[in-house]
């Protein structure tokens, strides 16, 4: 990062930050709300969808925004490794959260199917 | 006239069973020696008098056929008559009566805003209900189906939500022959019946209809859920029944009255059938006392009104549209001898005549101006002034009109127990008895009337019977043979039973009034009193059971039961005792429950005298042998029954009851659980990958004309030997010659660019974080470098100024220390920014050429053995701040420069 040139552009890292925050928020919401009862699969499906959007949307938006920065600031240089690690980390954390939620979603769907 | 006679015959025919019942009841008034012969007749007013709370749900058929079967909307008039009578009950017993109007069709649709209270002596509640009822005449979207399951399910839930000690009456009006019928095109069912909806979705309507009927009628189904409430009564009216001959009607009758295969709990209800809608007002009006047959008159009639009566209610139906002269002429002694004229469509709200008689008249129907139904109540408000009451009345409702008359003496017999404690203590011999007093009361003001002060012309008989409070089945008692008359009413009375189970019972007293020389039929007035048959030491009670909430598959679920100790003795609650059980009345199909103690809890829990003890208990599914999972789900409702044994007192083991609710969930299937988890995991992975591919594939291309129109390019042959460019001067000169440069040739799809003889095509690698999009030479065997530090002959998509050098890998001597041969240098010169010029680019190439040429043998060998640096490098992510040593203004080929 020693060659980072703040005058020519800036990584939209706040998008990744919001992504991490959204992932954590949805994860905590899934634990706090913990839908129960007949038809709990529906709210779980919604929570799971949010959990996926929480990391896919910031990831994609960051991708686009970052390339825009690079395009508009052709000589812009930055520590790509750090940014890539943060970007990859969001995918890993988001995916882990959504898999955790998908287990409960799968359980509720299984119950609904088993109960007719 | 003939038509009217036929109508009368039909009406009488439909009420044949009623007449038979009445005949039996009349016999019973003399002496009932066998309790099984005592018929329990329903009286809504009696229940209200005892419970002081009521909820009435009127569920009206809204399916399409009803508009043909009842074209004059007389069901609306019926609903209004019923509302009027409910208001009278509210007035008489000073008890608010909550009423809900709902539609029956595709599903249960509330037409009122929850329960509307009919407050005593007020009219706003009934006005609001009448206004809503009139909307039943209009078609609604709820008309496509006869979905009895969904509608009854909604009605049951609405009534279940009402207070448990309330008198609940479901008035269920149904038209047509079908008991359960789904729409052929777009069938729907309540979301709680998913398996049935699945059948409908597959077009299996006959199977779905059979499953729906099973869901209503099975043990623990909707019919049982409706019947389980001790205080609920169902009054059914069936129209258009094909003279009572059809399977649908049989099923409907079985649902309402029992006697068929619908429901397993004892039914509490009555069904009246009719094929002529003109009788609907009268039928609806009888919902509150369906076994009573009032006096009837056809056309004009006279009455010799005695002093002993307090009011008369006249329901005139079938008033001809050409007759507009409905009159009531009071006795000639009245100070206002002019007939009371009731003009069609104009109600009379409490008009006083001669200061002692009050008249209320309401035209019933969707359109009062065309109404054929008039409901008139005339009351004697000043008993001391009988000039306008006693004597000959003439009523002229029109020659074609049928009138039903309900006379009321405003008297009832009420049992008064000492300290109001109606408890019969069961001795060791199984017998129990208690004395009480009878009082004659005026229901209108609860005043006690001494027998001596009653009108001499009035006489009465009081009979009674005891019935089980839950099932309403009569049981044997001393009152099966007791008749109390006007002469003996002041004597002490005794209620004795022998061998009855402990529990709650109701003493029903019926006062049968007669007036000398008065030939009209008088309404018997009955009252009821809740009686408890208990042990010497009263059993503990349950003050509450916390909700079990979700019972997850075969897992047990815990709740707390709070016992309030007996005032007489210590008790022990035994979970192991046979009398401790779960009496579930609503539950998923084929599921039974049992009670357990949580692990580590000892049985025989002591409930000390007057102590309040909270006991944790568990409920669980009683699994069949070999089964480990539960394959059904749904609401669970019922009672927990606990065996309570008195400590140190010899008496029967009592059953202590507590209401509970829960929701049964099916077990999760481990295999489907895993498969679904994998599925959603895969979707979770596929979505970001898909997004990445979508973005890179769609957006990775060269810029449009606005950018590429300012970019030129040229390719030059590079000669080198021993690691040095040998035609450097020639290249420098060529780079300075603008004539050798032409605008870069970008393909229409912007996925490739041609420079000289070579074509650079966009290559997308969504997973490569450094080089996610760039253009490569079509000939993949070329090796080389570029000015962005890629060490490969890639062209950046942003078309910034850069150079690309390449040569064929086969032309490089792998074993040479440095390269000798020829290659190509491509210069891309952009005028879009202050980037490097062609000579500067060439100079940059020549400056770094020795390094590049030195690496060529190494690159050539790597190409031969298949080294590939592409692919996932999420974790490693190379940094581009080291390779771009030329500072040529191009940050690298990472990005969507072609957007």
PDB file of C-alpha atoms in Angstrom, chain B residues 30-160:
ATOM      1  CA  UNK B  30     -95.930 -35.052  33.678  1.00  0.00           C
ATOM      2  CA  UNK B  31     -93.427 -37.611  34.865  1.00  0.00           C
ATOM      3  CA  UNK B  32     -90.089 -38.600  33.476  1.00  0.00           C
ATOM      4  CA  UNK B  33     -89.096 -41.810  35.129  1.00  0.00           C
ATOM      5  CA  UNK B  34     -86.198 -42.711  32.914  1.00  0.00           C
ATOM      6  CA  UNK B  35     -83.527 -40.060  32.423  1.00  0.00           C
ATOM      7  CA  UNK B  36     -82.787 -41.291  28.940  1.00  0.00           C
ATOM      8  CA  UNK B  37     -86.307 -40.231  27.985  1.00  0.00           C
ATOM      9  CA  UNK B  38     -85.629 -36.630  28.965  1.00  0.00           C
ATOM     10  CA  UNK B  39     -84.860 -34.698  25.791  1.00  0.00           C
ATOM     11  CA  UNK B  40     -82.502 -31.830  26.168  1.00  0.00           C
ATOM     12  CA  UNK B  41     -83.875 -28.893  24.221  1.00  0.00           C
ATOM     13  CA  UNK B  42     -81.695 -25.957  23.417  1.00  0.00           C
ATOM     14  CA  UNK B  43     -82.449 -22.457  24.585  1.00  0.00           C
ATOM     15  CA  UNK B  44     -80.027 -19.667  23.853  1.00  0.00           C
ATOM     16  CA  UNK B  45     -81.736 -17.334  26.308  1.00  0.00           C
ATOM     17  CA  UNK B  46     -81.405 -19.920  29.071  1.00  0.00           C
ATOM     18  CA  UNK B  47     -77.674 -20.170  28.501  1.00  0.00           C
ATOM     19  CA  UNK B  48     -77.308 -16.380  28.491  1.00  0.00           C
ATOM     20  CA  UNK B  49     -79.282 -16.154  31.724  1.00  0.00           C
ATOM     21  CA  UNK B  50     -76.766 -18.547  33.331  1.00  0.00           C
ATOM     22  CA  UNK B  51     -73.444 -17.540  31.740  1.00  0.00           C
ATOM     23  CA  UNK B  52     -74.021 -13.813  31.229  1.00  0.00           C
ATOM     24  CA  UNK B  53     -71.916 -13.881  28.053  1.00  0.00           C
ATOM     25  CA  UNK B  54     -72.689 -14.828  24.462  1.00  0.00           C
ATOM     26  CA  UNK B  55     -71.082 -15.000  21.042  1.00  0.00           C
ATOM     27  CA  UNK B  56     -73.209 -15.684  17.986  1.00  0.00           C
ATOM     28  CA  UNK B  57     -71.636 -16.341  14.615  1.00  0.00           C
ATOM     29  CA  UNK B  58     -73.943 -16.207  11.601  1.00  0.00           C
ATOM     30  CA  UNK B  59     -72.230 -17.841   8.626  1.00  0.00           C
ATOM     31  CA  UNK B  60     -74.209 -17.189   5.464  1.00  0.00           C
ATOM     32  CA  UNK B  61     -73.813 -19.078   2.203  1.00  0.00           C
ATOM     33  CA  UNK B  62     -72.316 -16.762  -0.430  1.00  0.00           C
ATOM     34  CA  UNK B  63     -71.759 -19.378  -3.129  1.00  0.00           C
ATOM     35  CA  UNK B  64     -73.171 -18.595  -6.554  1.00  0.00           C
ATOM     36  CA  UNK B  65     -76.218 -20.886  -6.390  1.00  0.00           C
ATOM     37  CA  UNK B  66     -77.779 -19.078  -3.433  1.00  0.00           C
ATOM     38  CA  UNK B  67     -78.727 -16.160  -5.651  1.00  0.00           C
ATOM     39  CA  UNK B  68     -80.926 -18.500  -7.689  1.00  0.00           C
ATOM     40  CA  UNK B  69     -82.266 -20.467  -4.725  1.00  0.00           C
ATOM     41  CA  UNK B  70     -83.190 -17.348  -2.788  1.00  0.00           C
ATOM     42  CA  UNK B  71     -83.780 -14.677  -5.403  1.00  0.00           C
ATOM     43  CA  UNK B  72     -85.738 -12.440  -2.999  1.00  0.00           C
ATOM     44  CA  UNK B  73     -82.895 -12.517  -0.463  1.00  0.00           C
ATOM     45  CA  UNK B  74     -85.134 -13.760   2.321  1.00  0.00           C
ATOM     46  CA  UNK B  75     -82.056 -15.126   4.074  1.00  0.00           C
ATOM     47  CA  UNK B  76     -81.211 -11.474   4.686  1.00  0.00           C
ATOM     48  CA  UNK B  77     -84.646 -10.972   6.237  1.00  0.00           C
ATOM     49  CA  UNK B  78     -83.956 -14.098   8.291  1.00  0.00           C
ATOM     50  CA  UNK B  79     -80.669 -12.704   9.527  1.00  0.00           C
ATOM     51  CA  UNK B  80     -82.409  -9.481  10.521  1.00  0.00           C
ATOM     52  CA  UNK B  81     -85.110 -11.344  12.423  1.00  0.00           C
ATOM     53  CA  UNK B  82     -82.392 -13.254  14.234  1.00  0.00           C
ATOM     54  CA  UNK B  83     -80.524 -10.046  15.077  1.00  0.00           C
ATOM     55  CA  UNK B  84     -83.748  -8.565  16.402  1.00  0.00           C
ATOM     56  CA  UNK B  85     -84.348 -11.582  18.645  1.00  0.00           C
ATOM     57  CA  UNK B  86     -80.774 -11.523  19.876  1.00  0.00           C
ATOM     58  CA  UNK B  87     -81.272  -7.881  20.816  1.00  0.00           C
ATOM     59  CA  UNK B  88     -84.352  -8.888  22.818  1.00  0.00           C
ATOM     60  CA  UNK B  89     -82.306 -11.481  24.698  1.00  0.00           C
ATOM     61  CA  UNK B  90     -79.642  -8.839  25.378  1.00  0.00           C
ATOM     62  CA  UNK B  91     -82.338  -6.472  26.658  1.00  0.00           C
ATOM     63  CA  UNK B  92     -84.091  -9.082  28.775  1.00  0.00           C
ATOM     64  CA  UNK B  93     -81.001 -10.475  30.497  1.00  0.00           C
ATOM     65  CA  UNK B  94     -79.029  -7.219  30.553  1.00  0.00           C
ATOM     66  CA  UNK B  95     -76.174  -9.056  28.849  1.00  0.00           C
ATOM     67  CA  UNK B  96     -74.224  -7.846  25.811  1.00  0.00           C
ATOM     68  CA  UNK B  97     -74.397 -10.364  22.989  1.00  0.00           C
ATOM     69  CA  UNK B  98     -71.486 -10.406  20.584  1.00  0.00           C
ATOM     70  CA  UNK B  99     -72.421 -11.139  16.998  1.00  0.00           C
ATOM     71  CA  UNK B 100     -70.245 -11.814  13.981  1.00  0.00           C
ATOM     72  CA  UNK B 101     -71.525 -12.068  10.424  1.00  0.00           C
ATOM     73  CA  UNK B 102     -69.445 -14.106   8.022  1.00  0.00           C
ATOM     74  CA  UNK B 103     -69.614 -15.453   4.524  1.00  0.00           C
ATOM     75  CA  UNK B 104     -69.337 -19.092   3.490  1.00  0.00           C
ATOM     76  CA  UNK B 105     -68.065 -19.973   0.036  1.00  0.00           C
ATOM     77  CA  UNK B 106     -64.468 -20.239  -1.147  1.00  0.00           C
ATOM     78  CA  UNK B 107     -63.529 -19.747   2.457  1.00  0.00           C
ATOM     79  CA  UNK B 108     -64.590 -18.101   5.718  1.00  0.00           C
ATOM     80  CA  UNK B 109     -64.844 -14.346   5.223  1.00  0.00           C
ATOM     81  CA  UNK B 110     -65.694 -12.068   8.130  1.00  0.00           C
ATOM     82  CA  UNK B 111     -68.280  -9.508   7.068  1.00  0.00           C
ATOM     83  CA  UNK B 112     -68.326  -7.611  10.349  1.00  0.00           C
ATOM     84  CA  UNK B 113     -65.338  -6.023  11.987  1.00  0.00           C
ATOM     85  CA  UNK B 114     -64.830  -8.853  14.464  1.00  0.00           C
ATOM     86  CA  UNK B 115     -67.572  -9.171  17.086  1.00  0.00           C
ATOM     87  CA  UNK B 116     -70.270  -6.513  17.185  1.00  0.00           C
ATOM     88  CA  UNK B 117     -71.813  -6.149  20.639  1.00  0.00           C
ATOM     89  CA  UNK B 118     -75.584  -5.925  20.983  1.00  0.00           C
ATOM     90  CA  UNK B 119     -75.697  -3.871  24.147  1.00  0.00           C
ATOM     91  CA  UNK B 120     -78.822  -4.057  26.322  1.00  0.00           C
ATOM     92  CA  UNK B 121     -81.376  -1.349  25.584  1.00  0.00           C
ATOM     93  CA  UNK B 122     -79.274   0.045  22.731  1.00  0.00           C
ATOM     94  CA  UNK B 123     -79.814  -0.059  19.002  1.00  0.00           C
ATOM     95  CA  UNK B 124     -76.500   0.925  17.437  1.00  0.00           C
ATOM     96  CA  UNK B 125     -75.187  -2.659  17.480  1.00  0.00           C
ATOM     97  CA  UNK B 126     -78.263  -4.105  15.804  1.00  0.00           C
ATOM     98  CA  UNK B 127     -78.432  -1.221  13.309  1.00  0.00           C
ATOM     99  CA  UNK B 128     -74.833  -1.882  12.317  1.00  0.00           C
ATOM    100  CA  UNK B 129     -75.444  -5.612  11.981  1.00  0.00           C
ATOM    101  CA  UNK B 130     -78.595  -5.126   9.910  1.00  0.00           C
ATOM    102  CA  UNK B 131     -76.690  -2.815   7.591  1.00  0.00           C
ATOM    103  CA  UNK B 132     -73.977  -5.467   7.169  1.00  0.00           C
ATOM    104  CA  UNK B 133     -76.496  -8.295   6.776  1.00  0.00           C
ATOM    105  CA  UNK B 134     -78.158  -6.488   3.885  1.00  0.00           C
ATOM    106  CA  UNK B 135     -74.897  -6.747   1.972  1.00  0.00           C
ATOM    107  CA  UNK B 136     -75.402 -10.512   1.835  1.00  0.00           C
ATOM    108  CA  UNK B 137     -77.760  -9.772  -1.039  1.00  0.00           C
ATOM    109  CA  UNK B 138     -74.808  -8.663  -3.162  1.00  0.00           C
ATOM    110  CA  UNK B 139     -72.523 -11.105  -4.945  1.00  0.00           C
ATOM    111  CA  UNK B 140     -68.948 -11.264  -3.732  1.00  0.00           C
ATOM    112  CA  UNK B 141     -65.759 -12.961  -5.002  1.00  0.00           C
ATOM    113  CA  UNK B 142     -66.362 -15.559  -2.268  1.00  0.00           C
ATOM    114  CA  UNK B 143     -68.872 -17.331  -4.510  1.00  0.00           C
ATOM    115  CA  UNK B 144     -66.872 -19.810  -6.589  1.00  0.00           C
ATOM    116  CA  UNK B 145     -66.850 -22.785  -4.242  1.00  0.00           C
ATOM    117  CA  UNK B 146     -68.741 -24.610  -1.537  1.00  0.00           C
ATOM    118  CA  UNK B 147     -65.669 -25.109   0.582  1.00  0.00           C
ATOM    119  CA  UNK B 148     -67.179 -26.299   3.830  1.00  0.00           C
ATOM    120  CA  UNK B 149     -63.783 -27.291   5.209  1.00  0.00           C
ATOM    121  CA  UNK B 150     -62.177 -23.846   4.893  1.00  0.00           C
ATOM    122  CA  UNK B 151     -65.311 -22.017   5.988  1.00  0.00           C
ATOM    123  CA  UNK B 152     -66.043 -24.232   8.956  1.00  0.00           C
ATOM    124  CA  UNK B 153     -62.387 -24.115   9.962  1.00  0.00           C
ATOM    125  CA  UNK B 154     -62.564 -20.311  10.018  1.00  0.00           C
ATOM    126  CA  UNK B 155     -65.816 -20.354  11.968  1.00  0.00           C
ATOM    127  CA  UNK B 156     -64.430 -22.835  14.486  1.00  0.00           C
ATOM    128  CA  UNK B 157     -61.359 -20.722  15.075  1.00  0.00           C
ATOM    129  CA  UNK B 158     -63.447 -17.573  15.482  1.00  0.00           C
ATOM    130  CA  UNK B 159     -65.641 -19.250  18.074  1.00  0.00           C
ATOM    131  CA  UNK B 160     -62.686 -20.893  19.817  1.00  0.00           C
TER     132      UNK B 160
END
